[in-house]
Amino acid sequence: MELRNVTEFSEFLLLGLSEEAELQTLIFGLFLSMYLITVLGNLLIILAVSSDSHLHTPMYFFLSNLSLVDICFTSTTVPKMLWNIQKQNKAITYGGCITQMYFFVIFAGLDNFLLTVMAYDRFVAICHALHYMVIMNPRLCGLLVLVPWIISALHSLLQCLMVLRLSFYSDLEIPHFFCELNQMVQLASSDTFLNNMVMYFGAVLLGGGPLVGILYSYSKIVSSICGIPSAQGKYKAFSTCASHLLVVSLFYGTSLGVYLSSAVTQSSHSSATASVMYTVLTPMLNPFIYSLRNKDIKRALKRFLGIAFMKGPIVLGLKKCT
């Protein structure tokens, strides 16, 4: 294999989930459906929260930000894969690959941080209920969203700069459906020791740190709930964080499953298939989890959809009159 400087490359090849031609139509239809459901579901959550003044609280502010991040998170990978299948072309430019990796790392990190922020919000709401609105003031809520954006952007920039210093062989085939950081480092022909150190340090600090924060928050929440004398009070307190706990379990469970499956099987294609769980499936399920278990969200969605359907006939009637 010929070793060349990466600047001489025009493109990489994304091998996708399967190279069998008869499965491409099925994969295209399945991922297109999941992508549309993800965008529509999360967009409805954002519109419902923004249109209902009763939901202008810290908890729903963070939820709408999570929905926005989930839309962006899925949009960094799925549209390109659908385009490649449709055009029967697996190529992605080097610049496009680095750009995709940059935004993927940003939104993956934001998911981690926002889930931690939402856990902290539930901790304050349950353990410090009397001072909730004082503690979770608009300034703090803004900072709890802004700071993760800054940290995630800087971390992603560092990882991409580390990849830019690497050299690659000429036949670059990525056994994945997107440019995943770990795959890019593994494909490099030059020394990757520093890259691996930075990558693992970032994973421990920005992945393990938020997880520790979530576990600490929920340990305090469980301790506080156990101190509530009535069963009804315990149920009411737990129900306020049940949806978030389910989303956290789904996100971290699928993420852990990806790395365990890749470590056990040593197969890149099995790792790519497993990564569908947290890159596509989890963002798609989040709106359903929050809307099905939350009466406020369901009421806001009904009100928003009702207003939207009412405006339709009015606009049509006006057009007919003119």
PDB file of C-alpha atoms in Angstrom:
ATOM      1  CA  MET A   1       0.000   0.000   0.000  1.00  0.00           C
ATOM      2  CA  GLU A   2       1.228   3.459  -0.868  1.00  0.00           C
ATOM      3  CA  LEU A   3       1.684   5.997   1.901  1.00  0.00           C
ATOM      4  CA  ARG A   4       0.714   9.520   0.886  1.00  0.00           C
ATOM      5  CA  ASN A   5       0.161  12.838   2.584  1.00  0.00           C
ATOM      6  CA  VAL A   6      -3.500  13.305   3.436  1.00  0.00           C
ATOM      7  CA  THR A   7      -3.656  16.614   1.572  1.00  0.00           C
ATOM      8  CA  GLU A   8      -3.279  14.681  -1.692  1.00  0.00           C
ATOM      9  CA  PHE A   9      -6.520  12.798  -1.040  1.00  0.00           C
ATOM     10  CA  SER A  10      -9.796  13.941  -2.518  1.00  0.00           C
ATOM     11  CA  GLU A  11     -12.051  11.505  -0.680  1.00  0.00           C
ATOM     12  CA  PHE A  12     -12.564   8.539   1.624  1.00  0.00           C
ATOM     13  CA  LEU A  13     -14.985   5.643   1.143  1.00  0.00           C
ATOM     14  CA  LEU A  14     -17.753   4.994   3.682  1.00  0.00           C
ATOM     15  CA  LEU A  15     -18.554   1.269   3.455  1.00  0.00           C
ATOM     16  CA  GLY A  16     -21.821   1.686   5.379  1.00  0.00           C
ATOM     17  CA  LEU A  17     -23.741  -0.973   7.283  1.00  0.00           C
ATOM     18  CA  SER A  18     -23.769  -3.545   4.476  1.00  0.00           C
ATOM     19  CA  GLU A  19     -22.196  -3.949   1.059  1.00  0.00           C
ATOM     20  CA  GLU A  20     -24.965  -6.241  -0.227  1.00  0.00           C
ATOM     21  CA  ALA A  21     -26.832  -4.471  -3.026  1.00  0.00           C
ATOM     22  CA  GLU A  22     -30.213  -6.081  -2.261  1.00  0.00           C
ATOM     23  CA  LEU A  23     -30.198  -4.626   1.273  1.00  0.00           C
ATOM     24  CA  GLN A  24     -29.549  -1.022   0.223  1.00  0.00           C
ATOM     25  CA  THR A  25     -33.209  -0.243  -0.549  1.00  0.00           C
ATOM     26  CA  LEU A  26     -34.279  -1.653   2.825  1.00  0.00           C
ATOM     27  CA  ILE A  27     -31.578   0.306   4.683  1.00  0.00           C
ATOM     28  CA  PHE A  28     -32.497   3.488   2.806  1.00  0.00           C
ATOM     29  CA  GLY A  29     -36.211   3.190   3.642  1.00  0.00           C
ATOM     30  CA  LEU A  30     -35.567   2.257   7.272  1.00  0.00           C
ATOM     31  CA  PHE A  31     -33.135   5.106   7.966  1.00  0.00           C
ATOM     32  CA  LEU A  32     -35.187   7.660   6.061  1.00  0.00           C
ATOM     33  CA  SER A  33     -38.223   6.745   8.187  1.00  0.00           C
ATOM     34  CA  MET A  34     -36.245   6.908  11.438  1.00  0.00           C
ATOM     35  CA  TYR A  35     -34.680  10.234  10.464  1.00  0.00           C
ATOM     36  CA  LEU A  36     -38.022  11.842   9.597  1.00  0.00           C
ATOM     37  CA  ILE A  37     -39.573  10.563  12.843  1.00  0.00           C
ATOM     38  CA  THR A  38     -36.591  11.920  14.817  1.00  0.00           C
ATOM     39  CA  VAL A  39     -36.755  15.378  13.254  1.00  0.00           C
ATOM     40  CA  LEU A  40     -40.551  15.632  13.445  1.00  0.00           C
ATOM     41  CA  GLY A  41     -40.789  14.295  17.011  1.00  0.00           C
ATOM     42  CA  ASN A  42     -38.068  16.539  18.434  1.00  0.00           C
ATOM     43  CA  LEU A  43     -39.331  19.537  16.465  1.00  0.00           C
ATOM     44  CA  LEU A  44     -42.804  19.059  17.958  1.00  0.00           C
ATOM     45  CA  ILE A  45     -41.279  19.030  21.453  1.00  0.00           C
ATOM     46  CA  ILE A  46     -39.489  22.339  20.739  1.00  0.00           C
ATOM     47  CA  LEU A  47     -42.612  23.952  19.270  1.00  0.00           C
ATOM     48  CA  ALA A  48     -44.836  22.693  22.097  1.00  0.00           C
ATOM     49  CA  VAL A  49     -42.482  24.071  24.774  1.00  0.00           C
ATOM     50  CA  SER A  50     -41.996  27.425  23.040  1.00  0.00           C
ATOM     51  CA  SER A  51     -45.733  27.926  22.350  1.00  0.00           C
ATOM     52  CA  ASP A  52     -46.982  27.123  25.867  1.00  0.00           C
ATOM     53  CA  SER A  53     -46.163  29.682  28.567  1.00  0.00           C
ATOM     54  CA  HIS A  54     -46.824  27.062  31.288  1.00  0.00           C
ATOM     55  CA  LEU A  55     -43.781  25.139  30.018  1.00  0.00           C
ATOM     56  CA  HIS A  56     -41.390  28.081  30.233  1.00  0.00           C
ATOM     57  CA  THR A  57     -39.581  26.487  33.166  1.00  0.00           C
ATOM     58  CA  PRO A  58     -35.961  25.269  33.548  1.00  0.00           C
ATOM     59  CA  MET A  59     -36.884  21.604  33.064  1.00  0.00           C
ATOM     60  CA  TYR A  60     -38.597  22.187  29.715  1.00  0.00           C
ATOM     61  CA  PHE A  61     -35.960  24.719  28.654  1.00  0.00           C
ATOM     62  CA  PHE A  62     -33.343  21.984  28.979  1.00  0.00           C
ATOM     63  CA  LEU A  63     -35.650  19.469  27.287  1.00  0.00           C
ATOM     64  CA  SER A  64     -36.117  21.708  24.241  1.00  0.00           C
ATOM     65  CA  ASN A  65     -32.334  22.171  24.023  1.00  0.00           C
ATOM     66  CA  LEU A  66     -31.879  18.388  24.190  1.00  0.00           C
ATOM     67  CA  SER A  67     -34.396  17.994  21.353  1.00  0.00           C
ATOM     68  CA  LEU A  68     -32.497  20.544  19.253  1.00  0.00           C
ATOM     69  CA  VAL A  69     -29.202  18.736  19.888  1.00  0.00           C
ATOM     70  CA  ASP A  70     -30.791  15.372  18.996  1.00  0.00           C
ATOM     71  CA  ILE A  71     -31.956  16.765  15.640  1.00  0.00           C
ATOM     72  CA  CYS A  72     -28.461  18.083  14.919  1.00  0.00           C
ATOM     73  CA  PHE A  73     -26.816  14.891  16.227  1.00  0.00           C
ATOM     74  CA  THR A  74     -28.760  12.676  13.803  1.00  0.00           C
ATOM     75  CA  SER A  75     -28.430  15.173  10.955  1.00  0.00           C
ATOM     76  CA  THR A  76     -24.626  14.935  11.008  1.00  0.00           C
ATOM     77  CA  THR A  77     -24.661  11.289   9.900  1.00  0.00           C
ATOM     78  CA  VAL A  78     -27.947  10.013   8.423  1.00  0.00           C
ATOM     79  CA  PRO A  79     -28.483  12.476   5.490  1.00  0.00           C
ATOM     80  CA  LYS A  80     -25.007  11.746   4.099  1.00  0.00           C
ATOM     81  CA  MET A  81     -25.585   7.996   4.354  1.00  0.00           C
ATOM     82  CA  LEU A  82     -28.957   8.326   2.579  1.00  0.00           C
ATOM     83  CA  TRP A  83     -27.361  10.462  -0.136  1.00  0.00           C
ATOM     84  CA  ASN A  84     -24.614   7.876  -0.698  1.00  0.00           C
ATOM     85  CA  ILE A  85     -27.132   5.042  -0.979  1.00  0.00           C
ATOM     86  CA  GLN A  86     -29.351   7.040  -3.335  1.00  0.00           C
ATOM     87  CA  LYS A  87     -26.430   8.009  -5.601  1.00  0.00           C
ATOM     88  CA  GLN A  88     -24.743   4.591  -5.212  1.00  0.00           C
ATOM     89  CA  ASN A  89     -21.566   6.426  -4.329  1.00  0.00           C
ATOM     90  CA  LYS A  90     -19.729   5.731  -1.073  1.00  0.00           C
ATOM     91  CA  ALA A  91     -17.316   8.641  -1.359  1.00  0.00           C
ATOM     92  CA  ILE A  92     -16.938  11.470   1.119  1.00  0.00           C
ATOM     93  CA  THR A  93     -14.369  14.228   0.698  1.00  0.00           C
ATOM     94  CA  TYR A  94     -11.579  14.556   3.238  1.00  0.00           C
ATOM     95  CA  GLY A  95     -12.864  17.986   4.253  1.00  0.00           C
ATOM     96  CA  GLY A  96     -16.401  16.613   4.511  1.00  0.00           C
ATOM     97  CA  CYS A  97     -15.181  13.757   6.691  1.00  0.00           C
ATOM     98  CA  ILE A  98     -13.382  16.072   9.109  1.00  0.00           C
ATOM     99  CA  THR A  99     -16.418  18.391   9.202  1.00  0.00           C
ATOM    100  CA  GLN A 100     -18.759  15.490   9.906  1.00  0.00           C
ATOM    101  CA  MET A 101     -16.484  14.218  12.663  1.00  0.00           C
ATOM    102  CA  TYR A 102     -16.249  17.715  14.178  1.00  0.00           C
ATOM    103  CA  PHE A 103     -20.012  18.186  14.471  1.00  0.00           C
ATOM    104  CA  PHE A 104     -20.598  14.588  15.562  1.00  0.00           C
ATOM    105  CA  VAL A 105     -18.200  14.953  18.496  1.00  0.00           C
ATOM    106  CA  ILE A 106     -19.790  18.307  19.422  1.00  0.00           C
ATOM    107  CA  PHE A 107     -23.349  16.983  19.570  1.00  0.00           C
ATOM    108  CA  ALA A 108     -22.369  13.709  21.247  1.00  0.00           C
ATOM    109  CA  GLY A 109     -20.674  15.750  23.977  1.00  0.00           C
ATOM    110  CA  LEU A 110     -23.671  18.076  24.258  1.00  0.00           C
ATOM    111  CA  ASP A 111     -25.964  15.089  24.757  1.00  0.00           C
ATOM    112  CA  ASN A 112     -23.776  14.001  27.671  1.00  0.00           C
ATOM    113  CA  PHE A 113     -23.703  17.446  29.263  1.00  0.00           C
ATOM    114  CA  LEU A 114     -27.413  18.208  28.805  1.00  0.00           C
ATOM    115  CA  LEU A 115     -28.421  14.900  30.385  1.00  0.00           C
ATOM    116  CA  THR A 116     -26.206  15.834  33.352  1.00  0.00           C
ATOM    117  CA  VAL A 117     -27.721  19.329  33.543  1.00  0.00           C
ATOM    118  CA  MET A 118     -31.222  17.822  33.490  1.00  0.00           C
ATOM    119  CA  ALA A 119     -30.245  15.451  36.303  1.00  0.00           C
ATOM    120  CA  TYR A 120     -29.008  18.434  38.332  1.00  0.00           C
ATOM    121  CA  ASP A 121     -32.291  20.227  37.618  1.00  0.00           C
ATOM    122  CA  ARG A 122     -34.260  17.261  38.995  1.00  0.00           C
ATOM    123  CA  PHE A 123     -31.926  17.111  42.018  1.00  0.00           C
ATOM    124  CA  VAL A 124     -32.639  20.754  42.860  1.00  0.00           C
ATOM    125  CA  ALA A 125     -36.391  20.336  42.210  1.00  0.00           C
ATOM    126  CA  ILE A 126     -36.692  17.371  44.592  1.00  0.00           C
ATOM    127  CA  CYS A 127     -34.013  17.974  47.207  1.00  0.00           C
ATOM    128  CA  HIS A 128     -34.323  21.787  47.377  1.00  0.00           C
ATOM    129  CA  ALA A 129     -37.912  22.284  46.271  1.00  0.00           C
ATOM    130  CA  LEU A 130     -38.510  25.482  48.281  1.00  0.00           C
ATOM    131  CA  HIS A 131     -35.519  27.239  46.703  1.00  0.00           C
ATOM    132  CA  TYR A 132     -35.891  25.742  43.207  1.00  0.00           C
ATOM    133  CA  MET A 133     -36.802  28.924  41.314  1.00  0.00           C
ATOM    134  CA  VAL A 134     -34.173  30.935  43.188  1.00  0.00           C
ATOM    135  CA  ILE A 135     -31.386  28.444  42.424  1.00  0.00           C
ATOM    136  CA  MET A 136     -32.475  27.658  38.848  1.00  0.00           C
ATOM    137  CA  ASN A 137     -32.691  31.305  37.794  1.00  0.00           C
ATOM    138  CA  PRO A 138     -32.567  32.328  34.094  1.00  0.00           C
ATOM    139  CA  ARG A 139     -28.896  33.347  34.308  1.00  0.00           C
ATOM    140  CA  LEU A 140     -27.815  29.956  35.678  1.00  0.00           C
ATOM    141  CA  CYS A 141     -29.982  28.099  33.151  1.00  0.00           C
ATOM    142  CA  GLY A 142     -28.358  30.048  30.320  1.00  0.00           C
ATOM    143  CA  LEU A 143     -24.882  29.259  31.638  1.00  0.00           C
ATOM    144  CA  LEU A 144     -25.743  25.564  32.054  1.00  0.00           C
ATOM    145  CA  VAL A 145     -26.463  25.443  28.317  1.00  0.00           C
ATOM    146  CA  LEU A 146     -23.778  27.861  27.067  1.00  0.00           C
ATOM    147  CA  VAL A 147     -20.834  26.307  28.923  1.00  0.00           C
ATOM    148  CA  PRO A 148     -21.430  22.778  27.495  1.00  0.00           C
ATOM    149  CA  TRP A 149     -21.543  24.286  23.992  1.00  0.00           C
ATOM    150  CA  ILE A 150     -18.165  25.954  24.543  1.00  0.00           C
ATOM    151  CA  ILE A 151     -16.538  22.884  26.118  1.00  0.00           C
ATOM    152  CA  SER A 152     -17.894  20.525  23.433  1.00  0.00           C
ATOM    153  CA  ALA A 153     -16.779  22.826  20.608  1.00  0.00           C
ATOM    154  CA  LEU A 154     -13.239  23.153  22.032  1.00  0.00           C
ATOM    155  CA  HIS A 155     -12.968  19.414  22.692  1.00  0.00           C
ATOM    156  CA  SER A 156     -14.147  18.587  19.169  1.00  0.00           C
ATOM    157  CA  LEU A 157     -11.720  21.110  17.680  1.00  0.00           C
ATOM    158  CA  LEU A 158      -8.845  19.507  19.607  1.00  0.00           C
ATOM    159  CA  GLN A 159      -9.766  16.011  18.391  1.00  0.00           C
ATOM    160  CA  CYS A 160     -10.009  17.168  14.767  1.00  0.00           C
ATOM    161  CA  LEU A 161      -6.679  18.988  14.937  1.00  0.00           C
ATOM    162  CA  MET A 162      -5.116  15.793  16.284  1.00  0.00           C
ATOM    163  CA  VAL A 163      -6.509  13.841  13.301  1.00  0.00           C
ATOM    164  CA  LEU A 164      -5.228  16.456  10.818  1.00  0.00           C
ATOM    165  CA  ARG A 165      -1.644  15.723  11.846  1.00  0.00           C
ATOM    166  CA  LEU A 166      -1.928  12.039  10.855  1.00  0.00           C
ATOM    167  CA  SER A 167      -0.848  10.354   7.610  1.00  0.00           C
ATOM    168  CA  PHE A 168      -2.917   7.702   5.846  1.00  0.00           C
ATOM    169  CA  TYR A 169      -2.508   4.920   3.298  1.00  0.00           C
ATOM    170  CA  SER A 170      -3.857   5.536  -0.179  1.00  0.00           C
ATOM    171  CA  ASP A 171      -6.749   3.020  -0.086  1.00  0.00           C
ATOM    172  CA  LEU A 172      -8.848   4.567   2.648  1.00  0.00           C
ATOM    173  CA  GLU A 173     -12.026   2.619   3.346  1.00  0.00           C
ATOM    174  CA  ILE A 174     -13.959   3.425   6.524  1.00  0.00           C
ATOM    175  CA  PRO A 175     -16.000   0.396   7.697  1.00  0.00           C
ATOM    176  CA  HIS A 176     -18.745   2.633   9.068  1.00  0.00           C
ATOM    177  CA  PHE A 177     -21.671   4.746   7.857  1.00  0.00           C
ATOM    178  CA  PHE A 178     -20.037   7.985   9.061  1.00  0.00           C
ATOM    179  CA  CYS A 179     -16.582   9.341   9.867  1.00  0.00           C
ATOM    180  CA  GLU A 180     -16.207   8.127  13.436  1.00  0.00           C
ATOM    181  CA  LEU A 181     -13.228   9.450  15.400  1.00  0.00           C
ATOM    182  CA  ASN A 182     -11.918   6.086  16.575  1.00  0.00           C
ATOM    183  CA  GLN A 183     -12.145   4.610  13.065  1.00  0.00           C
ATOM    184  CA  MET A 184     -10.199   7.537  11.621  1.00  0.00           C
ATOM    185  CA  VAL A 185      -7.405   7.096  14.151  1.00  0.00           C
ATOM    186  CA  GLN A 186      -7.246   3.341  13.514  1.00  0.00           C
ATOM    187  CA  LEU A 187      -6.889   3.946   9.752  1.00  0.00           C
ATOM    188  CA  ALA A 188      -3.851   6.184  10.215  1.00  0.00           C
ATOM    189  CA  SER A 189      -0.468   4.895   9.115  1.00  0.00           C
ATOM    190  CA  SER A 190       1.555   7.229  11.324  1.00  0.00           C
ATOM    191  CA  ASP A 191       2.046   7.006  15.078  1.00  0.00           C
ATOM    192  CA  THR A 192      -1.290   7.388  16.885  1.00  0.00           C
ATOM    193  CA  PHE A 193      -0.109   7.148  20.498  1.00  0.00           C
ATOM    194  CA  LEU A 194      -0.753  10.836  21.207  1.00  0.00           C
ATOM    195  CA  ASN A 195      -4.124  10.670  19.441  1.00  0.00           C
ATOM    196  CA  ASN A 196      -5.187   7.681  21.521  1.00  0.00           C
ATOM    197  CA  MET A 197      -4.102   9.388  24.736  1.00  0.00           C
ATOM    198  CA  VAL A 198      -6.068  12.554  23.900  1.00  0.00           C
ATOM    199  CA  MET A 199      -9.085  10.531  22.738  1.00  0.00           C
ATOM    200  CA  TYR A 200      -9.235   8.324  25.845  1.00  0.00           C
ATOM    201  CA  PHE A 201      -8.550  11.231  28.183  1.00  0.00           C
ATOM    202  CA  GLY A 202     -11.412  13.152  26.552  1.00  0.00           C
ATOM    203  CA  ALA A 203     -13.714  10.123  26.812  1.00  0.00           C
ATOM    204  CA  VAL A 204     -12.962   9.679  30.523  1.00  0.00           C
ATOM    205  CA  LEU A 205     -13.198  13.375  31.368  1.00  0.00           C
ATOM    206  CA  LEU A 206     -16.141  14.433  29.178  1.00  0.00           C
ATOM    207  CA  GLY A 207     -17.933  11.086  29.164  1.00  0.00           C
ATOM    208  CA  GLY A 208     -17.223   9.717  32.632  1.00  0.00           C
ATOM    209  CA  GLY A 209     -17.453  13.117  34.351  1.00  0.00           C
ATOM    210  CA  PRO A 210     -21.080  13.790  33.334  1.00  0.00           C
ATOM    211  CA  LEU A 211     -22.002  10.179  34.199  1.00  0.00           C
ATOM    212  CA  VAL A 212     -20.578  10.622  37.705  1.00  0.00           C
ATOM    213  CA  GLY A 213     -22.599  13.835  38.025  1.00  0.00           C
ATOM    214  CA  ILE A 214     -25.786  12.009  36.994  1.00  0.00           C
ATOM    215  CA  LEU A 215     -25.156   9.144  39.421  1.00  0.00           C
ATOM    216  CA  TYR A 216     -24.449  11.580  42.257  1.00  0.00           C
ATOM    217  CA  SER A 217     -27.625  13.578  41.525  1.00  0.00           C
ATOM    218  CA  TYR A 218     -29.780  10.464  41.476  1.00  0.00           C
ATOM    219  CA  SER A 219     -28.198   9.074  44.640  1.00  0.00           C
ATOM    220  CA  LYS A 220     -29.315  12.264  46.407  1.00  0.00           C
ATOM    221  CA  ILE A 221     -32.736  12.106  44.714  1.00  0.00           C
ATOM    222  CA  VAL A 222     -33.299   8.493  45.822  1.00  0.00           C
ATOM    223  CA  SER A 223     -32.204   9.361  49.358  1.00  0.00           C
ATOM    224  CA  SER A 224     -34.614  12.309  49.405  1.00  0.00           C
ATOM    225  CA  ILE A 225     -37.513  10.257  47.999  1.00  0.00           C
ATOM    226  CA  CYS A 226     -36.978   7.541  50.604  1.00  0.00           C
ATOM    227  CA  GLY A 227     -37.439  10.196  53.268  1.00  0.00           C
ATOM    228  CA  ILE A 228     -40.948  11.090  52.026  1.00  0.00           C
ATOM    229  CA  PRO A 229     -43.485   9.452  54.374  1.00  0.00           C
ATOM    230  CA  SER A 230     -46.447   8.915  52.013  1.00  0.00           C
ATOM    231  CA  ALA A 231     -46.442   6.478  49.084  1.00  0.00           C
ATOM    232  CA  GLN A 232     -48.283   9.044  46.952  1.00  0.00           C
ATOM    233  CA  GLY A 233     -45.602  11.635  47.649  1.00  0.00           C
ATOM    234  CA  LYS A 234     -42.873   9.172  46.697  1.00  0.00           C
ATOM    235  CA  TYR A 235     -44.631   8.307  43.439  1.00  0.00           C
ATOM    236  CA  LYS A 236     -45.150  11.976  42.556  1.00  0.00           C
ATOM    237  CA  ALA A 237     -41.498  12.810  43.227  1.00  0.00           C
ATOM    238  CA  PHE A 238     -40.213   9.821  41.247  1.00  0.00           C
ATOM    239  CA  SER A 239     -42.545  10.475  38.295  1.00  0.00           C
ATOM    240  CA  THR A 240     -40.933  13.898  37.732  1.00  0.00           C
ATOM    241  CA  CYS A 241     -37.596  12.270  36.867  1.00  0.00           C
ATOM    242  CA  ALA A 242     -38.693   8.871  35.479  1.00  0.00           C
ATOM    243  CA  SER A 243     -38.575   9.991  31.832  1.00  0.00           C
ATOM    244  CA  HIS A 244     -35.109  11.503  32.214  1.00  0.00           C
ATOM    245  CA  LEU A 245     -33.837   8.396  33.991  1.00  0.00           C
ATOM    246  CA  LEU A 246     -35.117   6.236  31.125  1.00  0.00           C
ATOM    247  CA  VAL A 247     -33.422   8.455  28.518  1.00  0.00           C
ATOM    248  CA  VAL A 248     -30.139   8.379  30.479  1.00  0.00           C
ATOM    249  CA  SER A 249     -30.283   4.580  30.721  1.00  0.00           C
ATOM    250  CA  LEU A 250     -30.995   4.304  26.994  1.00  0.00           C
ATOM    251  CA  PHE A 251     -28.189   6.672  25.958  1.00  0.00           C
ATOM    252  CA  TYR A 252     -25.448   5.315  28.212  1.00  0.00           C
ATOM    253  CA  GLY A 253     -26.633   1.705  27.863  1.00  0.00           C
ATOM    254  CA  THR A 254     -26.456   1.789  24.063  1.00  0.00           C
ATOM    255  CA  SER A 255     -23.150   3.717  24.084  1.00  0.00           C
ATOM    256  CA  LEU A 256     -21.620   1.140  26.429  1.00  0.00           C
ATOM    257  CA  GLY A 257     -23.057  -1.645  24.294  1.00  0.00           C
ATOM    258  CA  VAL A 258     -21.281  -0.265  21.207  1.00  0.00           C
ATOM    259  CA  TYR A 259     -17.858  -0.326  22.831  1.00  0.00           C
ATOM    260  CA  LEU A 260     -18.384  -3.727  24.453  1.00  0.00           C
ATOM    261  CA  SER A 261     -19.559  -5.269  21.173  1.00  0.00           C
ATOM    262  CA  SER A 262     -16.594  -3.828  19.260  1.00  0.00           C
ATOM    263  CA  ALA A 263     -14.175  -5.020  21.959  1.00  0.00           C
ATOM    264  CA  VAL A 264     -15.617  -8.559  22.052  1.00  0.00           C
ATOM    265  CA  THR A 265     -16.174  -9.178  18.322  1.00  0.00           C
ATOM    266  CA  GLN A 266     -13.262  -7.082  16.970  1.00  0.00           C
ATOM    267  CA  SER A 267     -15.495  -6.444  13.934  1.00  0.00           C
ATOM    268  CA  SER A 268     -15.840  -2.930  12.512  1.00  0.00           C
ATOM    269  CA  HIS A 269     -19.135  -3.719  10.791  1.00  0.00           C
ATOM    270  CA  SER A 270     -20.696  -5.035  14.002  1.00  0.00           C
ATOM    271  CA  SER A 271     -19.526  -1.852  15.753  1.00  0.00           C
ATOM    272  CA  ALA A 272     -21.148   0.250  13.003  1.00  0.00           C
ATOM    273  CA  THR A 273     -24.416  -1.662  13.382  1.00  0.00           C
ATOM    274  CA  ALA A 274     -24.354  -1.302  17.170  1.00  0.00           C
ATOM    275  CA  SER A 275     -23.658   2.444  16.923  1.00  0.00           C
ATOM    276  CA  VAL A 276     -27.032   2.882  15.194  1.00  0.00           C
ATOM    277  CA  MET A 277     -28.556   2.422  18.651  1.00  0.00           C
ATOM    278  CA  TYR A 278     -27.196   5.643  20.163  1.00  0.00           C
ATOM    279  CA  THR A 279     -26.732   7.720  16.990  1.00  0.00           C
ATOM    280  CA  VAL A 280     -30.183   7.139  15.473  1.00  0.00           C
ATOM    281  CA  LEU A 281     -32.485   5.084  17.690  1.00  0.00           C
ATOM    282  CA  THR A 282     -32.015   6.990  20.964  1.00  0.00           C
ATOM    283  CA  PRO A 283     -32.704  10.475  19.480  1.00  0.00           C
ATOM    284  CA  MET A 284     -35.793   9.003  17.771  1.00  0.00           C
ATOM    285  CA  LEU A 285     -37.182   7.509  20.992  1.00  0.00           C
ATOM    286  CA  ASN A 286     -36.542  10.531  23.254  1.00  0.00           C
ATOM    287  CA  PRO A 287     -39.639  12.523  22.152  1.00  0.00           C
ATOM    288  CA  PHE A 288     -41.863   9.481  22.673  1.00  0.00           C
ATOM    289  CA  ILE A 289     -40.455   8.853  26.146  1.00  0.00           C
ATOM    290  CA  TYR A 290     -40.998  12.458  27.256  1.00  0.00           C
ATOM    291  CA  SER A 291     -44.398  12.935  25.597  1.00  0.00           C
ATOM    292  CA  LEU A 292     -45.958   9.612  26.609  1.00  0.00           C
ATOM    293  CA  ARG A 293     -45.019   9.954  30.278  1.00  0.00           C
ATOM    294  CA  ASN A 294     -45.572  13.696  30.661  1.00  0.00           C
ATOM    295  CA  LYS A 295     -49.079  15.155  30.934  1.00  0.00           C
ATOM    296  CA  ASP A 296     -47.843  18.738  30.463  1.00  0.00           C
ATOM    297  CA  ILE A 297     -46.106  17.875  27.182  1.00  0.00           C
ATOM    298  CA  LYS A 298     -49.129  15.921  25.931  1.00  0.00           C
ATOM    299  CA  ARG A 299     -51.439  18.819  26.778  1.00  0.00           C
ATOM    300  CA  ALA A 300     -49.118  21.333  25.081  1.00  0.00           C
ATOM    301  CA  LEU A 301     -48.840  19.135  21.976  1.00  0.00           C
ATOM    302  CA  LYS A 302     -52.634  18.795  21.741  1.00  0.00           C
ATOM    303  CA  ARG A 303     -53.044  22.552  22.112  1.00  0.00           C
ATOM    304  CA  PHE A 304     -50.332  23.306  19.541  1.00  0.00           C
ATOM    305  CA  LEU A 305     -51.615  20.786  17.002  1.00  0.00           C
ATOM    306  CA  GLY A 306     -55.167  22.005  17.584  1.00  0.00           C
ATOM    307  CA  ILE A 307     -54.154  25.595  16.841  1.00  0.00           C
ATOM    308  CA  ALA A 308     -52.218  24.477  13.750  1.00  0.00           C
ATOM    309  CA  PHE A 309     -55.196  22.532  12.374  1.00  0.00           C
ATOM    310  CA  MET A 310     -57.549  25.418  13.147  1.00  0.00           C
ATOM    311  CA  LYS A 311     -55.374  27.902  11.263  1.00  0.00           C
ATOM    312  CA  GLY A 312     -55.401  25.656   8.172  1.00  0.00           C
ATOM    313  CA  PRO A 313     -59.153  25.936   7.405  1.00  0.00           C
ATOM    314  CA  ILE A 314     -59.107  29.676   8.220  1.00  0.00           C
ATOM    315  CA  VAL A 315     -56.300  30.331   5.722  1.00  0.00           C
ATOM    316  CA  LEU A 316     -58.042  28.223   3.078  1.00  0.00           C
ATOM    317  CA  GLY A 317     -61.299  30.107   3.684  1.00  0.00           C
ATOM    318  CA  LEU A 318     -59.572  33.456   3.283  1.00  0.00           C
ATOM    319  CA  LYS A 319     -57.994  32.336   0.022  1.00  0.00           C
ATOM    320  CA  LYS A 320     -61.386  31.306  -1.338  1.00  0.00           C
ATOM    321  CA  CYS A 321     -62.909  34.680  -0.361  1.00  0.00           C
ATOM    322  CA  THR A 322     -60.152  36.562  -2.181  1.00  0.00           C
TER     323      THR A 322
END
